[in-house]
Short mmCIF file of N, CA and C and ligand atoms in Angstrom, two decimals:
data_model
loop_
_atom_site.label_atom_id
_atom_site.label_comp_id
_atom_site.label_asym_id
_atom_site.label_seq_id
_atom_site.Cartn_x
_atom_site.Cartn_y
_atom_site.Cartn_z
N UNK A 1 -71.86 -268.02 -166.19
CA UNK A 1 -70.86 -268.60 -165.29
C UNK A 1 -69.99 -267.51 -164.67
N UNK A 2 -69.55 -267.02 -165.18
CA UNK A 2 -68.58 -265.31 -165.41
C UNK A 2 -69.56 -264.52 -163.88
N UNK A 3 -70.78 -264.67 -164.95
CA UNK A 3 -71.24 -263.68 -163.62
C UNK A 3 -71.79 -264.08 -162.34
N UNK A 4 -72.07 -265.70 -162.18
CA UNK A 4 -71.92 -266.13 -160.91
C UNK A 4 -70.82 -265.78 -159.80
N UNK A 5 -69.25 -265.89 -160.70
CA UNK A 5 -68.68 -265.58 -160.14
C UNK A 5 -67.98 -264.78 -158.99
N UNK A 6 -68.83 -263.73 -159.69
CA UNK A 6 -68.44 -262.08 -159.30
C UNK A 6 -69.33 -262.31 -158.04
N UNK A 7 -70.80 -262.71 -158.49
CA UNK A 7 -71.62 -262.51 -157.14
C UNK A 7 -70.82 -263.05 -155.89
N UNK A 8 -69.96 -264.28 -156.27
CA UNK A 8 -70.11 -265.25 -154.60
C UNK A 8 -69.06 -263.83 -154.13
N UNK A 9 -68.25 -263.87 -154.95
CA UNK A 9 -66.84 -263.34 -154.55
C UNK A 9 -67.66 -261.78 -153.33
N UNK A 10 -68.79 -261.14 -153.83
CA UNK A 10 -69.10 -260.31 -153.23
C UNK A 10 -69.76 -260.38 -151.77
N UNK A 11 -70.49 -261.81 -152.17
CA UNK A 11 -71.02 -262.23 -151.01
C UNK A 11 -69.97 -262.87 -149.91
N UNK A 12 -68.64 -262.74 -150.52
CA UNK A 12 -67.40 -263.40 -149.39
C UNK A 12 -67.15 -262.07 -148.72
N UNK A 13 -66.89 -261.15 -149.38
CA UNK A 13 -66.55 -259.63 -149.12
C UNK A 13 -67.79 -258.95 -147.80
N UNK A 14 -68.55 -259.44 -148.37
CA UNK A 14 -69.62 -259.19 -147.56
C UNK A 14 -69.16 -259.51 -146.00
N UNK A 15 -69.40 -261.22 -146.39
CA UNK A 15 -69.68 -262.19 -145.13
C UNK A 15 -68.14 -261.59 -144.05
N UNK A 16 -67.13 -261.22 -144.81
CA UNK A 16 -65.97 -260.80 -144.12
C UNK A 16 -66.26 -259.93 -143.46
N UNK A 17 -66.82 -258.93 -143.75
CA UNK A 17 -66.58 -256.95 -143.26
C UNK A 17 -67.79 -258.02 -142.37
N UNK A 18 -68.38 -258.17 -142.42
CA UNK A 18 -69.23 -258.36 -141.16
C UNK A 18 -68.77 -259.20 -140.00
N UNK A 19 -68.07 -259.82 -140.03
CA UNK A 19 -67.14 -260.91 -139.43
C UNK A 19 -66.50 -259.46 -138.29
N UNK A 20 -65.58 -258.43 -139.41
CA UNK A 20 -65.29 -257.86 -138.53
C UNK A 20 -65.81 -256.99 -137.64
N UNK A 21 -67.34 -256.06 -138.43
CA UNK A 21 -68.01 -255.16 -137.75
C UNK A 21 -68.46 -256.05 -136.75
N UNK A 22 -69.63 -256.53 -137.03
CA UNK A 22 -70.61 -256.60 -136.08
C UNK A 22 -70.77 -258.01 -135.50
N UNK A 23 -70.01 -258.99 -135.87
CA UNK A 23 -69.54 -260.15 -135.35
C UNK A 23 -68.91 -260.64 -133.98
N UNK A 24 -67.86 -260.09 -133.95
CA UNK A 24 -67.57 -260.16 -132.66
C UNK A 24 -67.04 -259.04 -132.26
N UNK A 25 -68.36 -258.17 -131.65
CA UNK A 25 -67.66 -257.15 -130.80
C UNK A 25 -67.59 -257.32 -129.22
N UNK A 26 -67.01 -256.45 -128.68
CA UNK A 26 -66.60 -256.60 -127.06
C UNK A 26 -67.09 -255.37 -126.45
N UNK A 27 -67.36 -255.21 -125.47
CA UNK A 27 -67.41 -253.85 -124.95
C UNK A 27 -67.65 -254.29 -123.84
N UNK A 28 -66.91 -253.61 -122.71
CA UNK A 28 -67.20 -253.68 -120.93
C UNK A 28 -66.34 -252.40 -120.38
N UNK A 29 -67.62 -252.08 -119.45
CA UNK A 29 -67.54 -251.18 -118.95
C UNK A 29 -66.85 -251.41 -117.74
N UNK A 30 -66.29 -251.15 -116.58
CA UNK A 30 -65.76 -251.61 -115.64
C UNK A 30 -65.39 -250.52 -114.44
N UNK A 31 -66.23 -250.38 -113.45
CA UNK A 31 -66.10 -249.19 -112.33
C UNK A 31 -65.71 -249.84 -111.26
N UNK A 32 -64.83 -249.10 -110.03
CA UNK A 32 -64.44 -249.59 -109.04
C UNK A 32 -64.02 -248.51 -108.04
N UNK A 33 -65.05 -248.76 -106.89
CA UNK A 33 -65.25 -247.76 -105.61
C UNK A 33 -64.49 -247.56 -104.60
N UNK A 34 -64.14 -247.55 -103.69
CA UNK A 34 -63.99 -247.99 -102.35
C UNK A 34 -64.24 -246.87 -101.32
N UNK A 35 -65.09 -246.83 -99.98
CA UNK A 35 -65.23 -246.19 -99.67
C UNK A 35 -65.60 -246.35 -98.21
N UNK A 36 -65.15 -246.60 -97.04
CA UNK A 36 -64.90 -246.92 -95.76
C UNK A 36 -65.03 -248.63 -95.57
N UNK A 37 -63.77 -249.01 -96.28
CA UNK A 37 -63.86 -250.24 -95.78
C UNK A 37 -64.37 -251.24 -96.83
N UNK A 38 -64.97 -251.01 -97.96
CA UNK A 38 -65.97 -251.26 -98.63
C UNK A 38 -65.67 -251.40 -100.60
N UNK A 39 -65.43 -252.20 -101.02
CA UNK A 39 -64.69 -251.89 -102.27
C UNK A 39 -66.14 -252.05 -102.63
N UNK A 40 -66.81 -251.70 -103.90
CA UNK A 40 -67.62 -252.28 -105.22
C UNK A 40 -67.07 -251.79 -106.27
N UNK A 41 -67.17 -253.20 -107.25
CA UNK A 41 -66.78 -253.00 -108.39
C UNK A 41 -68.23 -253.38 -109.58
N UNK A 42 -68.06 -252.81 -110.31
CA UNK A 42 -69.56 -253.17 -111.10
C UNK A 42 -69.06 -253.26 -112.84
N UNK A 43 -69.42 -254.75 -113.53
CA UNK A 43 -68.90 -254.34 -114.76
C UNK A 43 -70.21 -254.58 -115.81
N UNK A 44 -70.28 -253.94 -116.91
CA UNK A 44 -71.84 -254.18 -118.04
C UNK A 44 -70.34 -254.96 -118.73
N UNK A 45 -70.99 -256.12 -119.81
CA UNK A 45 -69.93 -256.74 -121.05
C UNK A 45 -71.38 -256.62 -121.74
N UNK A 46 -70.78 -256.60 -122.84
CA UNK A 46 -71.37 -257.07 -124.14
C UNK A 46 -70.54 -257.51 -125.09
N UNK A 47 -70.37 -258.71 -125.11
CA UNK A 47 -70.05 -259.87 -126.03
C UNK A 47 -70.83 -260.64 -127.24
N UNK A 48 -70.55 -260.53 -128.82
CA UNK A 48 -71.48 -260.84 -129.56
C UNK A 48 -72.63 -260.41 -129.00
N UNK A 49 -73.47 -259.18 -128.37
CA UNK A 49 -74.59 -259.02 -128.30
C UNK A 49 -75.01 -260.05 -127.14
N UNK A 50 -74.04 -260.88 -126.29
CA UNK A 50 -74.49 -261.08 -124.94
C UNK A 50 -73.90 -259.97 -123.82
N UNK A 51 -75.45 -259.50 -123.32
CA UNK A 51 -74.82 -259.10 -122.20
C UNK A 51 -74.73 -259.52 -120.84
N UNK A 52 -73.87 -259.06 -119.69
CA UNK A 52 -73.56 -259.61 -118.85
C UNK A 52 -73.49 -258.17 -117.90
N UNK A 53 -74.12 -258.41 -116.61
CA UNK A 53 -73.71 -257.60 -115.71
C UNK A 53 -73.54 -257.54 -114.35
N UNK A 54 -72.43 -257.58 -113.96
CA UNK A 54 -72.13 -258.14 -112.58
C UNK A 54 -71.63 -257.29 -111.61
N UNK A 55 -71.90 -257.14 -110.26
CA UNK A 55 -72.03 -256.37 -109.42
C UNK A 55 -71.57 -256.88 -107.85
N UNK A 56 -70.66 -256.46 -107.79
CA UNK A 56 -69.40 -257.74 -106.00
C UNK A 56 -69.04 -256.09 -105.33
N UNK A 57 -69.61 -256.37 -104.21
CA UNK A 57 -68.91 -255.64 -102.76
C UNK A 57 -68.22 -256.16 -102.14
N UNK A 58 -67.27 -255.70 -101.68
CA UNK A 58 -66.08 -256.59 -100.71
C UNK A 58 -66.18 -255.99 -99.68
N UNK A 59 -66.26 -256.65 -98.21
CA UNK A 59 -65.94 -256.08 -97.48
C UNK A 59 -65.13 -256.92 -96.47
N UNK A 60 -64.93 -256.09 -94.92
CA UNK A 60 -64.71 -257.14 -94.33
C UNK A 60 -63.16 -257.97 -94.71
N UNK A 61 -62.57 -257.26 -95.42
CA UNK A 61 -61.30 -257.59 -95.39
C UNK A 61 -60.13 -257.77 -94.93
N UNK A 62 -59.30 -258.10 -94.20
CA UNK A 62 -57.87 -258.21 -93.33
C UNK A 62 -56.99 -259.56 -93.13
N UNK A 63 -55.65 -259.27 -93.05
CA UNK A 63 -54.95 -260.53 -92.99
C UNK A 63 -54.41 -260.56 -91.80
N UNK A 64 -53.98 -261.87 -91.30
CA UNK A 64 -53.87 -262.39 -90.33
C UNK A 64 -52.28 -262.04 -90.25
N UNK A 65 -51.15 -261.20 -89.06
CA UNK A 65 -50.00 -260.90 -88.84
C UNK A 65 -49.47 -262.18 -89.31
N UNK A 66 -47.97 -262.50 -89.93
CA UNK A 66 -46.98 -263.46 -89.50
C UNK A 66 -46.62 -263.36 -88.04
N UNK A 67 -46.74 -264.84 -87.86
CA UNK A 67 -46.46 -265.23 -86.62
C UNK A 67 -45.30 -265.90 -86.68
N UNK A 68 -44.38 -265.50 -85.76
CA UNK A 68 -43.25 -266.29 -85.47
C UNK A 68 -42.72 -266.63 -86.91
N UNK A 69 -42.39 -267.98 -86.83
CA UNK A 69 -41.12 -268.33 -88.14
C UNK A 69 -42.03 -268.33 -89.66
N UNK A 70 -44.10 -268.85 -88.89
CA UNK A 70 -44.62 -269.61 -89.52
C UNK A 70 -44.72 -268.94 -91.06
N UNK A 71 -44.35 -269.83 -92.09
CA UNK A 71 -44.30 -269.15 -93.48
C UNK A 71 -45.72 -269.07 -94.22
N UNK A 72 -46.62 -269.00 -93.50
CA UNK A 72 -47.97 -268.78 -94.35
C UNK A 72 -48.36 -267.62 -93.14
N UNK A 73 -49.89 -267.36 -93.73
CA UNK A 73 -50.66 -267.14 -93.34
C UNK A 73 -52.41 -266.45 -93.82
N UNK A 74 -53.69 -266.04 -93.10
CA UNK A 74 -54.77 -266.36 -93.85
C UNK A 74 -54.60 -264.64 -93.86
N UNK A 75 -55.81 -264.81 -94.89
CA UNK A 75 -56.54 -263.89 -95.05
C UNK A 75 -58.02 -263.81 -95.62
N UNK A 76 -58.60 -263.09 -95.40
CA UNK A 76 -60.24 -263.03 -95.23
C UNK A 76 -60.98 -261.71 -96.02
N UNK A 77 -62.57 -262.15 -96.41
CA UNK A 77 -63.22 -260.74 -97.36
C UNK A 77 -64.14 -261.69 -97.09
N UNK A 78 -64.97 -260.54 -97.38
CA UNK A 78 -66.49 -261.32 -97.66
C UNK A 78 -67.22 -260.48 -98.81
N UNK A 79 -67.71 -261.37 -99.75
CA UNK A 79 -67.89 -260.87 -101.52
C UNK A 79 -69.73 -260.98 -101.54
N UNK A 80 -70.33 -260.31 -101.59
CA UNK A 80 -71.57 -260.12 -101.76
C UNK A 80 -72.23 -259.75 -103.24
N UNK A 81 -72.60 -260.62 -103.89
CA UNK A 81 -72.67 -260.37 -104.92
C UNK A 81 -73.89 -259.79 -105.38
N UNK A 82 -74.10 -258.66 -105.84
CA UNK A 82 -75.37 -257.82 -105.87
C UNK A 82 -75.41 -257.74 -107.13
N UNK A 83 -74.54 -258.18 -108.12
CA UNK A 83 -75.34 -257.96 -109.77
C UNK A 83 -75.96 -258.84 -110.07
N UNK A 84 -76.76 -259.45 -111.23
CA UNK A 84 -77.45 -260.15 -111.85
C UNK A 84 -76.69 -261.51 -112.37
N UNK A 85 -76.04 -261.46 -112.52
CA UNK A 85 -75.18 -262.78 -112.67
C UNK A 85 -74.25 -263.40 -111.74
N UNK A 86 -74.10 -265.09 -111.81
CA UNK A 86 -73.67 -265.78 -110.78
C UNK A 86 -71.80 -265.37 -110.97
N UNK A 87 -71.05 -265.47 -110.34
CA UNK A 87 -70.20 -265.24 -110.30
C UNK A 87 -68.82 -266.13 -109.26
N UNK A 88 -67.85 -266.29 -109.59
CA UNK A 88 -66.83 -267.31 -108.70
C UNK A 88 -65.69 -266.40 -108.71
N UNK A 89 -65.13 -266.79 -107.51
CA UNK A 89 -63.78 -266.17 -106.98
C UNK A 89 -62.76 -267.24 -107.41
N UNK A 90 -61.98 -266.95 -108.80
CA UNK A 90 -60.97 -267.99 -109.05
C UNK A 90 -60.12 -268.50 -108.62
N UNK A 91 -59.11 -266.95 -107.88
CA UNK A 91 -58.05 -267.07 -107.44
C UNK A 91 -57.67 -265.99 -106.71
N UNK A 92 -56.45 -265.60 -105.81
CA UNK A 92 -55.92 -264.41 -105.34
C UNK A 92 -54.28 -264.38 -105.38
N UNK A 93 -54.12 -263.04 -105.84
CA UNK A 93 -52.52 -263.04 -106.43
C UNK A 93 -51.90 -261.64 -105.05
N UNK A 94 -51.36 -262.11 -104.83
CA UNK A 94 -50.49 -261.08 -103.36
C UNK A 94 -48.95 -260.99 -103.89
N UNK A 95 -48.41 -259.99 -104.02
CA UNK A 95 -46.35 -260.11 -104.12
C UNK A 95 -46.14 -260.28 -102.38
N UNK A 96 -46.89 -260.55 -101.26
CA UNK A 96 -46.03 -260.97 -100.52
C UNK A 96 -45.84 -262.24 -100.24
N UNK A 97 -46.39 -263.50 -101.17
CA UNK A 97 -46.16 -265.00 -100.88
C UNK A 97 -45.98 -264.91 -101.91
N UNK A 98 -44.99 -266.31 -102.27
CA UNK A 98 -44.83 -267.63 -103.10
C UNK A 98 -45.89 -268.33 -103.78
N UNK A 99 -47.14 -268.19 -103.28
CA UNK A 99 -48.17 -268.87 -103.65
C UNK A 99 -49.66 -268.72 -103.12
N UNK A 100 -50.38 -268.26 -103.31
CA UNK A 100 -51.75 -268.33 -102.89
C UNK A 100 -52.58 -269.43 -103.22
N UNK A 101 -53.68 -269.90 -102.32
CA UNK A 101 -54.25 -270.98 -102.51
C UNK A 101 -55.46 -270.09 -102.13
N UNK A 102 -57.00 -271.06 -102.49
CA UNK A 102 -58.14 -270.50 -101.77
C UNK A 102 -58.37 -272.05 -100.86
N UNK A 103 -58.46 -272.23 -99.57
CA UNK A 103 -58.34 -272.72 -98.44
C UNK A 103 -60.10 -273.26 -98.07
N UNK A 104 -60.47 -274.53 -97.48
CA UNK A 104 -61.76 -274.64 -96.92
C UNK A 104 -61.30 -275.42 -96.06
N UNK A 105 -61.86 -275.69 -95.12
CA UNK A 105 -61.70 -276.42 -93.71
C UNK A 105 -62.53 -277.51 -93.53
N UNK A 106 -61.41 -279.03 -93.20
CA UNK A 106 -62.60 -280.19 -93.80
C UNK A 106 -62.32 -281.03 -92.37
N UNK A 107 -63.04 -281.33 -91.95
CA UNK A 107 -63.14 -283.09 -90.57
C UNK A 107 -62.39 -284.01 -91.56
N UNK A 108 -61.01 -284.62 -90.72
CA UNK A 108 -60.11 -285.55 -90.91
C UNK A 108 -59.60 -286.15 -89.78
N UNK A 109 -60.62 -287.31 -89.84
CA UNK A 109 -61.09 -288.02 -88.51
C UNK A 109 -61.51 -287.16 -87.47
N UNK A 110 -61.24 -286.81 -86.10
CA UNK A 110 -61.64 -285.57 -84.96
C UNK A 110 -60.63 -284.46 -85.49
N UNK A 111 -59.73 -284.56 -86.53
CA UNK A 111 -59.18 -283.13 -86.37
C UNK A 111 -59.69 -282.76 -87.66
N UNK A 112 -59.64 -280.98 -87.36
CA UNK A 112 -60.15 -280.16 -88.18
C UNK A 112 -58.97 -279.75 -89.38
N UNK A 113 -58.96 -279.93 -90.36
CA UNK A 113 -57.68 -279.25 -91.50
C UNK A 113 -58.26 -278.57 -92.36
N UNK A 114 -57.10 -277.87 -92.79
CA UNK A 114 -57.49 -276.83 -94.01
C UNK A 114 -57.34 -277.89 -95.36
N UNK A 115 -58.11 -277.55 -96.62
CA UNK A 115 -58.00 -278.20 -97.67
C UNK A 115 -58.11 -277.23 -98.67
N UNK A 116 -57.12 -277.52 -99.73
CA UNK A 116 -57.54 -276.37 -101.16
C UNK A 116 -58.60 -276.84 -101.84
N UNK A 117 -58.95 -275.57 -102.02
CA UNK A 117 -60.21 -275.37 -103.34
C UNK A 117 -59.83 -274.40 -104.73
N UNK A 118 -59.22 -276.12 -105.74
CA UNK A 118 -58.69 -275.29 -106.59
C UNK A 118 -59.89 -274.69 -107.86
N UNK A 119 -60.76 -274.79 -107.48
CA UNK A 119 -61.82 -274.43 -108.65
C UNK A 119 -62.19 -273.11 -107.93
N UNK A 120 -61.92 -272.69 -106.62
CA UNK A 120 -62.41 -271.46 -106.06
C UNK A 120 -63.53 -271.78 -105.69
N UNK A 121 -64.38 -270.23 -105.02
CA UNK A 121 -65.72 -270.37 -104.38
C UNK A 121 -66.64 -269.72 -105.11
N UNK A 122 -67.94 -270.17 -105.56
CA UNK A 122 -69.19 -269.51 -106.19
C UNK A 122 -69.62 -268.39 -105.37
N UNK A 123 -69.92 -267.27 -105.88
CA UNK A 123 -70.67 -266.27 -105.72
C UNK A 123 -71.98 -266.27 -106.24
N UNK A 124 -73.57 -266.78 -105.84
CA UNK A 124 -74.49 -267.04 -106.55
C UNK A 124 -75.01 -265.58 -106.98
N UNK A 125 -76.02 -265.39 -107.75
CA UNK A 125 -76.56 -263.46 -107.61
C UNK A 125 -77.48 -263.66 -106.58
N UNK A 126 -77.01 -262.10 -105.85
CA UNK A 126 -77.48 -261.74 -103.99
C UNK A 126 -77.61 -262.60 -103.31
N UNK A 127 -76.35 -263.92 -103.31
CA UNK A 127 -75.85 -264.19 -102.50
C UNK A 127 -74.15 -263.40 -101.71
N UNK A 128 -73.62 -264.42 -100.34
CA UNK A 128 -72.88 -263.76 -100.04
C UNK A 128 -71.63 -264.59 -99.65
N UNK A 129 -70.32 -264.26 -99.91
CA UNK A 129 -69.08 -265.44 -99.43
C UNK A 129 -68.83 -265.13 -98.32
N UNK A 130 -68.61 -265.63 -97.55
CA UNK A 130 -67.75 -265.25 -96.26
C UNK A 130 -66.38 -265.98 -96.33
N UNK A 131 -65.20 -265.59 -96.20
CA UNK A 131 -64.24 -266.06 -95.96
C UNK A 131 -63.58 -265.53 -94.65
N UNK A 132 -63.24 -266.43 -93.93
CA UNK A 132 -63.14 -265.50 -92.07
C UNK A 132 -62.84 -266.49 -91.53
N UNK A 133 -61.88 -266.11 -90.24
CA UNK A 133 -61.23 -266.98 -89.40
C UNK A 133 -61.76 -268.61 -89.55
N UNK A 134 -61.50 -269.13 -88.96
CA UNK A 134 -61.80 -270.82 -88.62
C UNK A 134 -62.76 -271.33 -89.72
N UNK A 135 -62.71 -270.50 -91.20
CA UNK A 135 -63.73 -271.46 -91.97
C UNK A 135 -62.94 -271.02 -93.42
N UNK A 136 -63.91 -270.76 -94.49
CA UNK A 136 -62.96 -270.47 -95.87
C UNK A 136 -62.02 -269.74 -95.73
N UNK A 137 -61.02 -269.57 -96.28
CA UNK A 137 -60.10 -268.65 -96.41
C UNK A 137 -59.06 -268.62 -97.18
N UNK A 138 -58.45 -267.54 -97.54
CA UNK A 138 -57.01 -267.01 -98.37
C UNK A 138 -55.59 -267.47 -97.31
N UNK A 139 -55.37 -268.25 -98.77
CA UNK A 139 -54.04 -269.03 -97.67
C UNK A 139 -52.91 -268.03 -98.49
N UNK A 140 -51.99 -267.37 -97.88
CA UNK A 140 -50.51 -266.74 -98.13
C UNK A 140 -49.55 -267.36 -97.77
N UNK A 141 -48.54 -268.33 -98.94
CA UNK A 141 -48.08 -269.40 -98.61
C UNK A 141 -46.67 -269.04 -99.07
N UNK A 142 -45.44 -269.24 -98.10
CA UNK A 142 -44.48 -268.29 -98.27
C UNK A 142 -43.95 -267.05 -98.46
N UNK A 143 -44.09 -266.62 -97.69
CA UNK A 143 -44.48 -265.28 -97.66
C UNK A 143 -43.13 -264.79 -97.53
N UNK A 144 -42.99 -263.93 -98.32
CA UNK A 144 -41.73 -262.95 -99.02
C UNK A 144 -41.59 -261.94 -97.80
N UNK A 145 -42.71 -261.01 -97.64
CA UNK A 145 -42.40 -260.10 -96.36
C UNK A 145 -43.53 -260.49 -95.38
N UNK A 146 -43.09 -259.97 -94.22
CA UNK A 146 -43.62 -260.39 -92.76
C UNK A 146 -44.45 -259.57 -92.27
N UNK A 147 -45.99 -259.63 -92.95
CA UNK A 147 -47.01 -258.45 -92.98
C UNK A 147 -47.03 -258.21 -91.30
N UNK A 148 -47.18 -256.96 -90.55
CA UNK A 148 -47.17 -256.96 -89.08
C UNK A 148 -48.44 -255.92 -88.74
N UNK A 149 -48.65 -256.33 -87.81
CA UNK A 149 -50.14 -255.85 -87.24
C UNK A 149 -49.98 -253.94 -87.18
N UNK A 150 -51.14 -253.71 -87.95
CA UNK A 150 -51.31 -252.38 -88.29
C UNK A 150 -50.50 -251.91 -89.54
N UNK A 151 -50.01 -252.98 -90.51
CA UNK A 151 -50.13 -252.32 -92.33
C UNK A 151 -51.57 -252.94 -93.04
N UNK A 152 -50.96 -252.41 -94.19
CA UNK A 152 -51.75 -252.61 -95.04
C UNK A 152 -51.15 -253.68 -96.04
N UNK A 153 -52.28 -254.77 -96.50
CA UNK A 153 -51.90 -255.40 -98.06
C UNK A 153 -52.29 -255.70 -98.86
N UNK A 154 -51.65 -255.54 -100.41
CA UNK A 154 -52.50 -255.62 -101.04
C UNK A 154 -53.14 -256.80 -101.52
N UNK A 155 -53.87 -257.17 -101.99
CA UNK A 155 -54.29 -258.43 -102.49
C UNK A 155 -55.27 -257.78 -103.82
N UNK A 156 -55.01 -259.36 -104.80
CA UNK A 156 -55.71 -258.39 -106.03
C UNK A 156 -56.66 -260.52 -106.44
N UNK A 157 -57.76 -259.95 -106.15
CA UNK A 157 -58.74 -261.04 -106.20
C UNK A 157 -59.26 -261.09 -107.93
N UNK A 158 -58.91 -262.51 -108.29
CA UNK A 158 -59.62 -262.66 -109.85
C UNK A 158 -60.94 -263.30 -109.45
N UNK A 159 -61.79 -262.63 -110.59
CA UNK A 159 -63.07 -262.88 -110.63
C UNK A 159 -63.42 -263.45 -112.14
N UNK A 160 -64.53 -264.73 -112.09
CA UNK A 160 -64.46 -265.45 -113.42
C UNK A 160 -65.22 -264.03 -114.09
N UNK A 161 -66.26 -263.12 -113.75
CA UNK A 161 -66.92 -262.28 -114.66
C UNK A 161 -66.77 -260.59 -114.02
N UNK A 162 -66.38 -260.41 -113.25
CA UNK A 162 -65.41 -259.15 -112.72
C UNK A 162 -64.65 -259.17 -112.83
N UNK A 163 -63.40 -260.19 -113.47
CA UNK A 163 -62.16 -259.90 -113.43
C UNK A 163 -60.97 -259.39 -112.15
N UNK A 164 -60.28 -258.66 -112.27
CA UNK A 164 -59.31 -258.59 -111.18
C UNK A 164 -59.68 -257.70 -110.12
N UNK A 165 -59.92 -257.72 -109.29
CA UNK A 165 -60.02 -256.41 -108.49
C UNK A 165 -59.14 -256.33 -106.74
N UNK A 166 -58.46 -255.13 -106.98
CA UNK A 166 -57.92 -255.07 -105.96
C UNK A 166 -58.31 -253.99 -104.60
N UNK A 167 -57.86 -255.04 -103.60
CA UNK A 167 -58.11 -254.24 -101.96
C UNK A 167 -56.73 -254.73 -101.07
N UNK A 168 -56.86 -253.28 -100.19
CA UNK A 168 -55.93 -252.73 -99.42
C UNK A 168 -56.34 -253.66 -98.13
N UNK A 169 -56.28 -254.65 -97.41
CA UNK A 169 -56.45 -255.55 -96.24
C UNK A 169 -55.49 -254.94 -95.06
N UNK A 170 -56.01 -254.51 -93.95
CA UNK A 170 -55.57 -254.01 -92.76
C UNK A 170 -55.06 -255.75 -92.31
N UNK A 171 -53.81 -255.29 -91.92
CA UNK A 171 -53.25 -256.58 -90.92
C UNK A 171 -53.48 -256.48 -89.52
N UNK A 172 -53.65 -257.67 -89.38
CA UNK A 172 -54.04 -257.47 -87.92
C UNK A 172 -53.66 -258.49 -87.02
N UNK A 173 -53.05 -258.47 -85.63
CA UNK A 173 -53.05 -260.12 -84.71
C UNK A 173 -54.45 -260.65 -84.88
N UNK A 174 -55.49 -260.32 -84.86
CA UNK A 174 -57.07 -260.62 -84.42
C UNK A 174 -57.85 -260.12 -85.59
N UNK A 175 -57.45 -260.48 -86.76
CA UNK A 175 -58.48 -260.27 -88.32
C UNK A 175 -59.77 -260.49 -87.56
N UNK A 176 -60.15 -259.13 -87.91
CA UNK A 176 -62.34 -259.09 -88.20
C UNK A 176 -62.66 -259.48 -86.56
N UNK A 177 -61.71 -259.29 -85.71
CA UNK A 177 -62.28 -259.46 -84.24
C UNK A 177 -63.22 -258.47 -83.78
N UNK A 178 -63.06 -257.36 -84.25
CA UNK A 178 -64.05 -255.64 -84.10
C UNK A 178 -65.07 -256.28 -84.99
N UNK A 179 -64.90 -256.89 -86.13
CA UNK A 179 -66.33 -256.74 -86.71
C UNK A 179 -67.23 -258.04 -86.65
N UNK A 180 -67.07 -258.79 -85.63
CA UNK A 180 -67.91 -259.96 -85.25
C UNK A 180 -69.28 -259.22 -84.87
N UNK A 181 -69.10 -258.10 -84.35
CA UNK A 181 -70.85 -257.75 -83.85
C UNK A 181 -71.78 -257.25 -85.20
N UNK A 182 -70.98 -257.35 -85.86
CA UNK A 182 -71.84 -257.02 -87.81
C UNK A 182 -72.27 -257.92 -88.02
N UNK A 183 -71.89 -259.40 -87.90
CA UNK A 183 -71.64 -260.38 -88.51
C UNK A 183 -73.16 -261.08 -87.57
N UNK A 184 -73.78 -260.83 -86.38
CA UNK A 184 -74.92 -261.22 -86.21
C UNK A 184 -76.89 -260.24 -86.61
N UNK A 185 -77.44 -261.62 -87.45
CA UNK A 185 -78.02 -261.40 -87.60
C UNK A 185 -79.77 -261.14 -86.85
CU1 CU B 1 -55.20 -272.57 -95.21
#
């Protein structure tokens, strides 16, 4: 009986230290580029021995000037997702609004409105998001300062499996008007 004892007690000791080694470990790697215009970020995880590896270019980024009094305004990227796993754009956090929303544009009756998308937008693997004038987009909703054509801002985009990543968005009266001739295929 005595010496049953001893065994479980060892086999608890055991089952513990392993709990902590090799149970749940974490590891992610996490790189981030940018280089004319062009962010990539690329991360490896390994979680319990799942791995995960995901791979988003941004490009195509800029926000739309404040206009007049109006207390919002958009902003635009387009997320190309080149790693191996599917991936979603959760959310976007800016210090120059009150609130960010991610924005889609819906028919309500003949007029056209913007509508939130609070679950965000899927990134499938090597697929591509577009967010750009008159269709998805980053809504900046109260806006603290009055971004003006020719700064820069920042915006820092959460990703469900990239996590946060941030880009510098050129302001502009006419977001992505120069780069409409990219944009045909
Ligand atoms: Cu909107």
């Amino acid at each position: 009986m005595r010496k049953f004892f001893i065994l479980s007690l060892a086999a608890l000791s055991l089952g513990a230290l392993a709990g902590c080694d090799g149970g749940h470990s974490t590891a992610e790697v996490k790189t981030e580029t940018e280089s004319h215009g062009v962010t990539t970020v690329k991360t490896k995880s390994d979680v319990d021995g799942v791995k995960t590896e995901s791979g988003l270019e941004l490009s195509h980024y800029a926000v739309r000037a404040a206009l007049g009094q109006n207390p919002n305004t958009g902003g635009y990227v387009t997320v190309k997702n080149i790693g191996k796993d599917d991936d979603r754009l959760v959310s976007v956090a800016c210090d120059c609004a009150e609130k960010v929303e991610l924005h889609t544009m819906k028919m309500d009756g003949d007029k056209m409105m913007m509508s939130p998308v609070p679950e965000g937008f899927e990134v499938k693997a090597g697929q591509t998001l577009e967010l750009k004038p008159g269709g998805n987009h980053i809504m900046l909703m109260g806006l603290k300062t009055r971004p003006a054509d020719g700064e820069t801002l920042s915006l820092t985009l959460n990703f469900a499996k990239a996590g946060a990543v941030k880009i510098e968005a050129p302001v502009s009266n006419a977001p992505l008007s120069g780069a409409t001739e990219h944009s045909g295929h």
